[in-house]
N, CA, C and O atoms as a Tinker XYZ file with bonds, in Angstrom:
   380  protein
     1  N     15.483000  -14.696000   -7.320000    73     2
     2  CA    14.554000  -13.687000   -6.829000    64     1     3
     3  C     15.348000  -12.413000   -6.529000    63     2     4     5
     4  O     16.344000  -12.442000   -5.806000    81     3
     5  N     14.894000  -11.318000   -7.088000    73     3     6
     6  CA    15.636000  -10.071000   -6.884000    64     5     7
     7  C     15.246000   -9.414000   -5.550000    63     6     8     9
     8  O     14.358000   -9.890000   -4.843000    81     7
     9  N     15.918000   -8.336000   -5.233000    73     7    10
    10  CA    15.746000   -7.677000   -3.938000    64     9    11
    11  C     14.312000   -7.190000   -3.726000    63    10    12    13
    12  O     13.757000   -7.360000   -2.641000    81    11
    13  N     13.718000   -6.595000   -4.737000    73    11    14
    14  CA    12.350000   -6.094000   -4.609000    64    13    15
    15  C     11.353000   -7.219000   -4.362000    63    14    16    17
    16  O     10.407000   -7.052000   -3.592000    81    15
    17  N     11.557000   -8.360000   -5.006000    73    15    18
    18  CA    10.673000   -9.507000   -4.790000    64    17    19
    19  C     10.787000  -10.018000   -3.359000    63    18    20    21
    20  O      9.783000  -10.368000   -2.739000    81    19
    21  N     12.013000  -10.061000   -2.831000    73    19    22
    22  CA    12.208000  -10.511000   -1.444000    64    21    23
    23  C     11.541000   -9.552000   -0.459000    63    22    24    25
    24  O     10.918000   -9.980000    0.512000    81    23
    25  N     11.679000   -8.247000   -0.722000    73    23    26
    26  CA    11.052000   -7.251000    0.152000    64    25    27
    27  C      9.546000   -7.414000    0.129000    63    26    28    29
    28  O      8.896000   -7.374000    1.174000    81    27
    29  N      8.982000   -7.600000   -1.072000    73    27    30
    30  CA     7.547000   -7.777000   -1.193000    64    29    31
    31  C      7.084000   -9.049000   -0.497000    63    30    32    33
    32  O      6.088000   -9.027000    0.226000    81    31
    33  N      7.788000  -10.157000   -0.702000    73    31    34
    34  CA     7.411000  -11.414000   -0.066000    64    33    35
    35  C      7.474000  -11.316000    1.455000    63    34    36    37
    36  O      6.619000  -11.865000    2.150000    81    35
    37  N      8.478000  -10.626000    1.970000    73    35    38
    38  CA     8.611000  -10.431000    3.408000    64    37    39
    39  C      7.451000   -9.596000    3.945000    63    38    40    41
    40  O      6.865000   -9.927000    4.976000    81    39
    41  N      7.126000   -8.519000    3.245000    73    39    42
    42  CA     6.009000   -7.670000    3.665000    64    41    43
    43  C      4.693000   -8.433000    3.612000    63    42    44    45
    44  O      3.871000   -8.309000    4.520000    81    43
    45  N      4.485000   -9.212000    2.574000    73    43    46
    46  CA     3.258000  -10.000000    2.443000    64    45    47
    47  C      3.162000  -11.052000    3.542000    63    46    48    49
    48  O      2.085000  -11.289000    4.089000    81    47
    49  N      4.284000  -11.679000    3.860000    73    47    50
    50  CA     4.307000  -12.678000    4.931000    64    49    51
    51  C      3.980000  -12.044000    6.278000    63    50    52    53
    52  O      3.198000  -12.598000    7.051000    81    51
    53  N      4.575000  -10.884000    6.562000    73    51    54
    54  CA     4.295000  -10.178000    7.815000    64    53    55
    55  C      2.834000   -9.751000    7.897000    63    54    56    57
    56  O      2.207000   -9.870000    8.950000    81    55
    57  N      2.295000   -9.258000    6.792000    73    55    58
    58  CA     0.903000   -8.826000    6.756000    64    57    59
    59  C     -0.031000  -10.009000    6.996000    63    58    60    61
    60  O     -0.981000   -9.905000    7.772000    81    59
    61  N      0.235000  -11.122000    6.336000    73    59    62
    62  CA    -0.595000  -12.320000    6.497000    64    61    63
    63  C     -0.550000  -12.811000    7.935000    63    62    64    65
    64  O     -1.587000  -13.139000    8.511000    81    63
    65  N      0.639000  -12.863000    8.518000    73    63    66
    66  CA     0.773000  -13.313000    9.900000    64    65    67
    67  C      0.032000  -12.372000   10.846000    63    66    68    69
    68  O     -0.656000  -12.817000   11.764000    81    67
    69  N      0.179000  -11.076000   10.614000    73    67    70
    70  CA    -0.485000  -10.089000   11.461000    64    69    71
    71  C     -1.992000  -10.251000   11.397000    63    70    72    73
    72  O     -2.665000  -10.228000   12.428000    81    71
    73  N     -2.517000  -10.411000   10.217000    73    71    74
    74  CA    -3.956000  -10.513000   10.022000    64    73    75
    75  C     -4.514000  -11.849000   10.519000    63    74    76    77
    76  O     -5.584000  -11.891000   11.126000    81    75
    77  N     -3.792000  -12.930000   10.261000    73    75    78
    78  CA    -4.330000  -14.257000   10.533000    64    77    79
    79  C     -4.018000  -14.787000   11.926000    63    78    80    81
    80  O     -4.812000  -15.550000   12.475000    81    79
    81  N     -2.893000  -14.409000   12.511000    73    79    82
    82  CA    -2.467000  -15.095000   13.727000    64    81    83
    83  C     -2.093000  -14.215000   14.912000    63    82    84    85
    84  O     -2.377000  -14.586000   16.050000    81    83
    85  N     -1.474000  -13.076000   14.691000    73    83    86
    86  CA    -0.887000  -12.303000   15.791000    64    85    87
    87  C     -1.905000  -11.973000   16.891000    63    86    88    89
    88  O     -1.627000  -12.183000   18.072000    81    87
    89  N     -3.053000  -11.472000   16.517000    73    87    90
    90  CA    -4.059000  -11.112000   17.517000    64    89    91
    91  C     -4.547000  -12.318000   18.294000    63    90    92    93
    92  O     -4.724000  -12.247000   19.510000    81    91
    93  N     -4.768000  -13.428000   17.596000    73    91    94
    94  CA    -5.233000  -14.653000   18.257000    64    93    95
    95  C     -4.173000  -15.191000   19.212000    63    94    96    97
    96  O     -4.495000  -15.633000   20.315000    81    95
    97  N     -2.910000  -15.156000   18.792000    73    95    98
    98  CA    -1.822000  -15.637000   19.649000    64    97    99
    99  C     -1.762000  -14.813000   20.927000    63    98   100   101
   100  O     -1.650000  -15.369000   22.020000    81    99
   101  N     -1.836000  -13.501000   20.799000    73    99   102
   102  CA    -1.755000  -12.637000   21.976000    64   101   103
   103  C     -2.961000  -12.834000   22.886000    63   102   104   105
   104  O     -2.818000  -12.851000   24.109000    81   103
   105  N     -4.140000  -12.981000   22.306000    73   103   106
   106  CA    -5.340000  -13.188000   23.111000    64   105   107
   107  C     -5.259000  -14.515000   23.877000    63   106   108   109
   108  O     -5.552000  -14.567000   25.072000    81   107
   109  N     -4.863000  -15.574000   23.187000    73   107   110
   110  CA    -4.762000  -16.880000   23.835000    64   109   111
   111  C     -3.651000  -16.903000   24.882000    63   110   112   113
   112  O     -3.772000  -17.588000   25.897000    81   111
   113  N     -2.580000  -16.165000   24.646000    73   111   114
   114  CA    -1.514000  -16.075000   25.643000    64   113   115
   115  C     -2.034000  -15.389000   26.902000    63   114   116   117
   116  O     -1.695000  -15.797000   28.013000    81   115
   117  N     -2.850000  -14.358000   26.742000    73   115   118
   118  CA    -3.442000  -13.686000   27.897000    64   117   119
   119  C     -4.356000  -14.621000   28.677000    63   118   120   121
   120  O     -4.527000  -14.461000   29.886000    81   119
   121  N     -4.940000  -15.594000   27.993000    73   119   122
   122  CA    -5.811000  -16.568000   28.658000    64   121   123
   123  C     -5.024000  -17.698000   29.314000    63   122   124   125
   124  O     -5.601000  -18.534000   30.010000    81   123
   125  N     -3.696000  -17.727000   29.095000    73   123   126
   126  CA    -2.843000  -18.706000   29.768000    64   125   127
   127  C     -2.497000  -19.928000   28.956000    63   126   128   129
   128  O     -1.983000  -20.895000   29.516000    81   127
   129  N     -2.750000  -19.933000   27.676000    73   127   130
   130  CA    -2.433000  -21.099000   26.850000    64   129   131
   131  C     -0.943000  -21.137000   26.523000    63   130   132   133
   132  O     -0.298000  -20.094000   26.417000    81   131
   133  N     -0.402000  -22.346000   26.363000    73   131   134
   134  CA     0.996000  -22.514000   25.970000    64   133   135
   135  C      1.109000  -22.405000   24.454000    63   134   136   137
   136  O      0.100000  -22.371000   23.750000    81   135
   137  N      2.337000  -22.350000   23.959000    73   135   138
   138  CA     2.552000  -22.225000   22.517000    64   137   139
   139  C      1.975000  -23.421000   21.763000    63   138   140   141
   140  O      1.370000  -23.258000   20.704000    81   139
   141  N      2.164000  -24.615000   22.307000    73   139   142
   142  CA     1.637000  -25.814000   21.649000    64   141   143
   143  C      0.106000  -25.812000   21.629000    63   142   144   145
   144  O     -0.507000  -26.193000   20.632000    81   143
   145  N     -0.498000  -25.386000   22.721000    73   143   146
   146  CA    -1.962000  -25.322000   22.770000    64   145   147
   147  C     -2.490000  -24.263000   21.806000    63   146   148   149
   148  O     -3.521000  -24.461000   21.163000    81   147
   149  N     -1.785000  -23.146000   21.707000    73   147   150
   150  CA    -2.191000  -22.085000   20.782000    64   149   151
   151  C     -2.133000  -22.591000   19.348000    63   150   152   153
   152  O     -3.025000  -22.311000   18.547000    81   151
   153  N     -1.087000  -23.332000   19.031000    73   151   154
   154  CA    -0.949000  -23.870000   17.664000    64   153   155
   155  C     -2.143000  -24.737000   17.294000    63   154   156   157
   156  O     -2.615000  -24.686000   16.159000    81   155
   157  N     -2.627000  -25.518000   18.221000    73   155   158
   158  CA    -3.779000  -26.385000   17.950000    64   157   159
   159  C     -5.072000  -25.587000   17.780000    63   158   160   161
   160  O     -5.976000  -26.020000   17.065000    81   159
   161  N     -5.164000  -24.436000   18.425000    73   159   162
   162  CA    -6.402000  -23.648000   18.391000    64   161   163
   163  C     -6.480000  -22.679000   17.206000    63   162   164   165
   164  O     -7.566000  -22.204000   16.873000    81   163
   165  N     -5.358000  -22.383000   16.575000    73   163   166
   166  CA    -5.364000  -21.418000   15.469000    64   165   167
   167  C     -6.017000  -22.014000   14.228000    63   166   168   169
   168  O     -5.830000  -23.190000   13.917000    81   167
   169  N     -6.784000  -21.189000   13.526000    73   167   170
   170  CA    -7.394000  -21.615000   12.266000    64   169   171
   171  C     -6.395000  -21.568000   11.117000    63   170   172   173
   172  O     -6.470000  -22.380000   10.195000    81   171
   173  N     -5.459000  -20.622000   11.168000    73   171   174
   174  CA    -4.448000  -20.466000   10.124000    64   173   175
   175  C     -3.203000  -21.221000   10.551000    63   174   176   177
   176  O     -2.717000  -21.010000   11.662000    81   175
   177  N     -2.664000  -22.102000    9.697000    73   175   178
   178  CA    -1.476000  -22.875000   10.106000    64   177   179
   179  C     -0.267000  -21.972000   10.333000    63   178   180   181
   180  O      0.204000  -21.288000    9.424000    81   179
   181  N      0.218000  -21.992000   11.571000    73   179   182
   182  CA     1.354000  -21.158000   11.950000    64   181   183
   183  C      2.405000  -22.058000   12.602000    63   182   184   185
   184  O      2.081000  -22.809000   13.522000    81   183
   185  N      3.650000  -21.998000   12.146000    73   183   186
   186  CA     4.701000  -22.842000   12.726000    64   185   187
   187  C      4.938000  -22.514000   14.205000    63   186   188   189
   188  O      4.852000  -21.358000   14.621000    81   187
   189  N      5.234000  -23.542000   14.978000    73   187   190
   190  CA     5.462000  -23.386000   16.412000    64   189   191
   191  C      6.584000  -22.385000   16.727000    63   190   192   193
   192  O      6.421000  -21.586000   17.649000    81   191
   193  N      7.715000  -22.393000   16.003000    73   191   194
   194  CA     8.758000  -21.394000   16.309000    64   193   195
   195  C      8.262000  -19.955000   16.118000    63   194   196   197
   196  O      8.665000  -19.059000   16.860000    81   195
   197  N      7.410000  -19.736000   15.150000    73   195   198
   198  CA     6.872000  -18.393000   14.925000    64   197   199
   199  C      5.929000  -17.987000   16.063000    63   198   200   201
   200  O      5.904000  -16.824000   16.466000    81   199
   201  N      5.166000  -18.934000   16.573000    73   199   202
   202  CA     4.286000  -18.656000   17.714000    64   201   203
   203  C      5.130000  -18.332000   18.943000    63   202   204   205
   204  O      4.836000  -17.379000   19.664000    81   203
   205  N      6.173000  -19.119000   19.184000    73   203   206
   206  CA     7.044000  -18.878000   20.334000    64   205   207
   207  C      7.732000  -17.526000   20.232000    63   206   208   209
   208  O      7.871000  -16.825000   21.234000    81   207
   209  N      8.165000  -17.152000   19.026000    73   207   210
   210  CA     8.797000  -15.852000   18.832000    64   209   211
   211  C      7.806000  -14.718000   19.127000    63   210   212   213
   212  O      8.164000  -13.719000   19.751000    81   211
   213  N      6.576000  -14.881000   18.677000    73   211   214
   214  CA     5.552000  -13.862000   18.936000    64   213   215
   215  C      5.251000  -13.769000   20.435000    63   214   216   217
   216  O      5.043000  -12.670000   20.950000    81   215
   217  N      5.226000  -14.894000   21.135000    73   215   218
   218  CA     4.983000  -14.881000   22.578000    64   217   219
   219  C      6.102000  -14.140000   23.316000    63   218   220   221
   220  O      5.835000  -13.384000   24.250000    81   219
   221  N      7.365000  -14.357000   22.895000    73   219   222
   222  CA     8.484000  -13.642000   23.509000    64   221   223
   223  C      8.378000  -12.140000   23.254000    63   222   224   225
   224  O      8.597000  -11.337000   24.161000    81   223
   225  N      8.048000  -11.763000   22.032000    73   223   226
   226  CA     7.922000  -10.345000   21.693000    64   225   227
   227  C      6.784000   -9.699000   22.474000    63   226   228   229
   228  O      6.912000   -8.571000   22.949000    81   227
   229  N      5.675000  -10.416000   22.605000    73   227   230
   230  CA     4.518000   -9.892000   23.331000    64   229   231
   231  C      4.846000   -9.714000   24.811000    63   230   232   233
   232  O      4.469000   -8.712000   25.419000    81   231
   233  N      5.546000  -10.685000   25.386000    73   231   234
   234  CA     5.932000  -10.583000   26.795000    64   233   235
   235  C      6.872000   -9.402000   27.005000    63   234   236   237
   236  O      6.750000   -8.684000   27.997000    81   235
   237  N      7.804000   -9.195000   26.084000    73   235   238
   238  CA     8.729000   -8.059000   26.193000    64   237   239
   239  C      7.971000   -6.734000   26.100000    63   238   240   241
   240  O      8.293000   -5.790000   26.822000    81   239
   241  N      6.967000   -6.652000   25.218000    73   239   242
   242  CA     6.161000   -5.438000   25.110000    64   241   243
   243  C      5.389000   -5.170000   26.393000    63   242   244   245
   244  O      5.301000   -4.030000   26.848000    81   243
   245  N      4.828000   -6.232000   26.975000    73   243   246
   246  CA     4.078000   -6.067000   28.217000    64   245   247
   247  C      4.978000   -5.618000   29.354000    63   246   248   249
   248  O      4.587000   -4.757000   30.143000    81   247
   249  N      6.171000   -6.180000   29.454000    73   247   250
   250  CA     7.114000   -5.784000   30.504000    64   249   251
   251  C      7.567000   -4.348000   30.321000    63   250   252   253
   252  O      7.704000   -3.615000   31.300000    81   251
   253  N      7.803000   -3.933000   29.084000    73   251   254
   254  CA     8.212000   -2.551000   28.815000    64   253   255
   255  C      7.099000   -1.582000   29.206000    63   254   256   257
   256  O      7.372000   -0.509000   29.745000    81   255
   257  N      5.858000   -1.950000   28.940000    73   255   258
   258  CA     4.734000   -1.091000   29.296000    64   257   259
   259  C      4.590000   -0.982000   30.814000    63   258   260   261
   260  O      4.257000    0.081000   31.338000    81   259
   261  N      4.841000   -2.084000   31.512000    73   259   262
   262  CA     4.735000   -2.063000   32.973000    64   261   263
   263  C      5.820000   -1.195000   33.599000    63   262   264   265
   264  O      5.551000   -0.453000   34.544000    81   263
   265  N      7.032000   -1.280000   33.086000    73   263   266
   266  CA     8.132000   -0.509000   33.676000    64   265   267
   267  C      8.033000    0.970000   33.339000    63   266   268   269
   268  O      8.467000    1.814000   34.123000    81   267
   269  N      7.466000    1.294000   32.178000    73   267   270
   270  CA     7.348000    2.706000   31.810000    64   269   271
   271  C      6.153000    3.363000   32.481000    63   270   272   273
   272  O      6.110000    4.586000   32.614000    81   271
   273  N      5.184000    2.563000   32.904000    73   271   274
   274  CA     4.000000    3.112000   33.551000    64   273   275
   275  C      3.023000    3.743000   32.565000    63   274   276   277
   276  O      2.114000    4.466000   32.975000    81   275
   277  N      3.196000    3.482000   31.280000    73   275   278
   278  CA     2.308000    4.043000   30.267000    64   277   279
   279  C      1.514000    2.923000   29.614000    63   278   280   281
   280  O      2.078000    1.921000   29.173000    81   279
   281  N      0.222000    3.100000   29.556000    73   279   282
   282  CA    -0.636000    2.204000   28.800000    64   281   283
   283  C     -1.416000    3.047000   27.803000    63   282   284   285
   284  O     -1.356000    4.276000   27.837000    81   283
   285  N     -2.136000    2.391000   26.929000    73   283   286
   286  CA    -2.866000    3.108000   25.892000    64   285   287
   287  C     -4.351000    2.780000   25.967000    63   286   288   289
   288  O     -4.751000    1.647000   26.239000    81   287
   289  N     -5.141000    3.796000   25.719000    73   287   290
   290  CA    -6.584000    3.629000   25.617000    64   289   291
   291  C     -7.006000    4.146000   24.247000    63   290   292   293
   292  O     -6.332000    4.990000   23.656000    81   291
   293  N     -8.115000    3.638000   23.753000    73   291   294
   294  CA    -8.633000    4.079000   22.468000    64   293   295
   295  C     -9.923000    4.851000   22.698000    63   294   296   297
   296  O    -10.823000    4.402000   23.408000    81   295
   297  N     -9.989000    6.019000   22.081000    73   295   298
   298  CA   -11.141000    6.898000   22.232000    64   297   299
   299  C    -11.833000    6.996000   20.878000    63   298   300   301
   300  O    -11.191000    7.253000   19.860000    81   299
   301  N    -13.140000    6.790000   20.876000    73   299   302
   302  CA   -13.918000    6.899000   19.651000    64   301   303
   303  C    -14.302000    8.355000   19.441000    63   302   304   305
   304  O    -14.830000    9.007000   20.342000    81   303
   305  N    -14.031000    8.856000   18.243000    73   303   306
   306  CA   -14.361000   10.238000   17.917000    64   305   307
   307  C    -15.230000   10.261000   16.672000    63   306   308   309
   308  O    -15.023000    9.477000   15.746000    81   307
   309  N    -16.200000   11.159000   16.652000    73   307   310
   310  CA   -17.064000   11.343000   15.495000    64   309   311
   311  C    -16.939000   12.786000   15.036000    63   310   312   313
   312  O    -17.092000   13.711000   15.835000    81   311
   313  N    -16.659000   12.982000   13.741000    73   311   314
   314  CA   -16.500000   14.343000   13.237000    64   313   315
   315  C    -17.854000   14.940000   12.849000    63   314   316   317
   316  O    -18.893000   14.303000   13.020000    81   315
   317  N    -17.832000   16.161000   12.331000    73   315   318
   318  CA   -19.065000   16.877000   11.987000    64   317   319
   319  C    -19.860000   16.176000   10.882000    63   318   320   321
   320  O    -21.062000   16.406000   10.747000    81   319
   321  N    -19.196000   15.320000   10.089000    73   319   322
   322  CA   -19.869000   14.625000    8.987000    64   321   323
   323  C    -20.344000   13.226000    9.383000    63   322   324   325
   324  O    -20.863000   12.487000    8.547000    81   323
   325  N    -20.171000   12.868000   10.637000    73   323   326
   326  CA   -20.627000   11.576000   11.126000    64   325   327
   327  C    -19.639000   10.442000   10.952000    63   326   328   329
   328  O    -19.970000    9.289000   11.228000    81   327
   329  N    -18.423000   10.748000   10.497000    73   327   330
   330  CA   -17.412000    9.703000   10.348000    64   329   331
   331  C    -16.819000    9.388000   11.715000    63   330   332   333
   332  O    -16.476000   10.286000   12.484000    81   331
   333  N    -16.707000    8.110000   11.997000    73   331   334
   334  CA   -16.185000    7.669000   13.282000    64   333   335
   335  C    -14.762000    7.170000   13.100000    63   334   336   337
   336  O    -14.452000    6.489000   12.122000    81   335
   337  N    -13.905000    7.511000   14.044000    73   335   338
   338  CA   -12.531000    7.022000   14.028000    64   337   339
   339  C    -12.097000    6.754000   15.464000    63   338   340   341
   340  O    -12.734000    7.207000   16.415000    81   339
   341  N    -11.013000    6.017000   15.604000    73   339   342
   342  CA   -10.447000    5.728000   16.915000    64   341   343
   343  C     -9.108000    6.427000   17.028000    63   342   344   345
   344  O     -8.326000    6.448000   16.078000    81   343
   345  N     -8.845000    6.999000   18.195000    73   343   346
   346  CA    -7.577000    7.670000   18.454000    64   345   347
   347  C     -6.938000    7.012000   19.669000    63   346   348   349
   348  O     -7.597000    6.807000   20.688000    81   347
   349  N     -5.664000    6.683000   19.562000    73   347   350
   350  CA    -4.941000    6.051000   20.664000    64   349   351
   351  C     -4.352000    7.139000   21.541000    63   350   352   353
   352  O     -3.710000    8.068000   21.051000    81   351
   353  N     -4.579000    7.014000   22.859000    73   351   354
   354  CA    -4.116000    8.007000   23.825000    64   353   355
   355  C     -3.246000    7.297000   24.858000    63   354   356   357
   356  O     -3.641000    6.271000   25.412000    81   355
   357  N     -2.068000    7.846000   25.111000    73   355   358
   358  CA    -1.189000    7.306000   26.156000    64   357   359
   359  C     -1.670000    7.764000   27.509000    63   358   360   361
   360  O     -1.961000    8.944000   27.705000    81   359
   361  N     -1.757000    6.826000   28.457000    73   359   362
   362  CA    -2.183000    7.120000   29.809000    64   361   363
   363  C     -1.037000    6.761000   30.747000    63   362   364   365
   364  O     -0.626000    5.603000   30.815000    81   363
   365  N     -0.522000    7.757000   31.470000    73   363   366
   366  CA     0.588000    7.541000   32.399000    64   365   367
   367  C      0.024000    7.183000   33.758000    63   366   368   369
   368  O     -0.797000    7.917000   34.309000    81   367
   369  N      0.457000    6.065000   34.297000    73   367   370
   370  CA     0.020000    5.624000   35.621000    64   369   371
   371  C      1.105000    5.985000   36.623000    63   370   372   373
   372  O      2.241000    5.525000   36.512000    81   371
   373  N      0.758000    6.796000   37.586000    73   371   374
   374  CA     1.730000    7.186000   38.601000    64   373   375
   375  C      1.546000    6.317000   39.829000    63   374   376   377
   376  O      0.427000    5.996000   40.228000    81   375
   377  N      2.665000    5.946000   40.414000    73   375   378
   378  CA     2.615000    5.045000   41.585000    64   377   379
   379  C      2.751000    5.795000   42.870000    63   378   380
   380  O      2.729000    5.192000   43.942000    81   379
């Protein structure tokens, strides 16, 4: 397998994981489920080490957001032609 094929396979794997599992893993983690329980609840077969890695990354993101005091909100905008889009806005929380 040449370099371009490996890059493509890696990108496809990341895209599939993002679409099929990442959101569900993060949602279930917020509800308090363990990695093993999350694995049983997912519709798409995801290896336990990959779930654990995603949980660690998600926890690190949450901790970074807490220490920086910045969170994000999404604002729905409609243009003059009726097209709707979402814009992410950083919100700084002062203590």
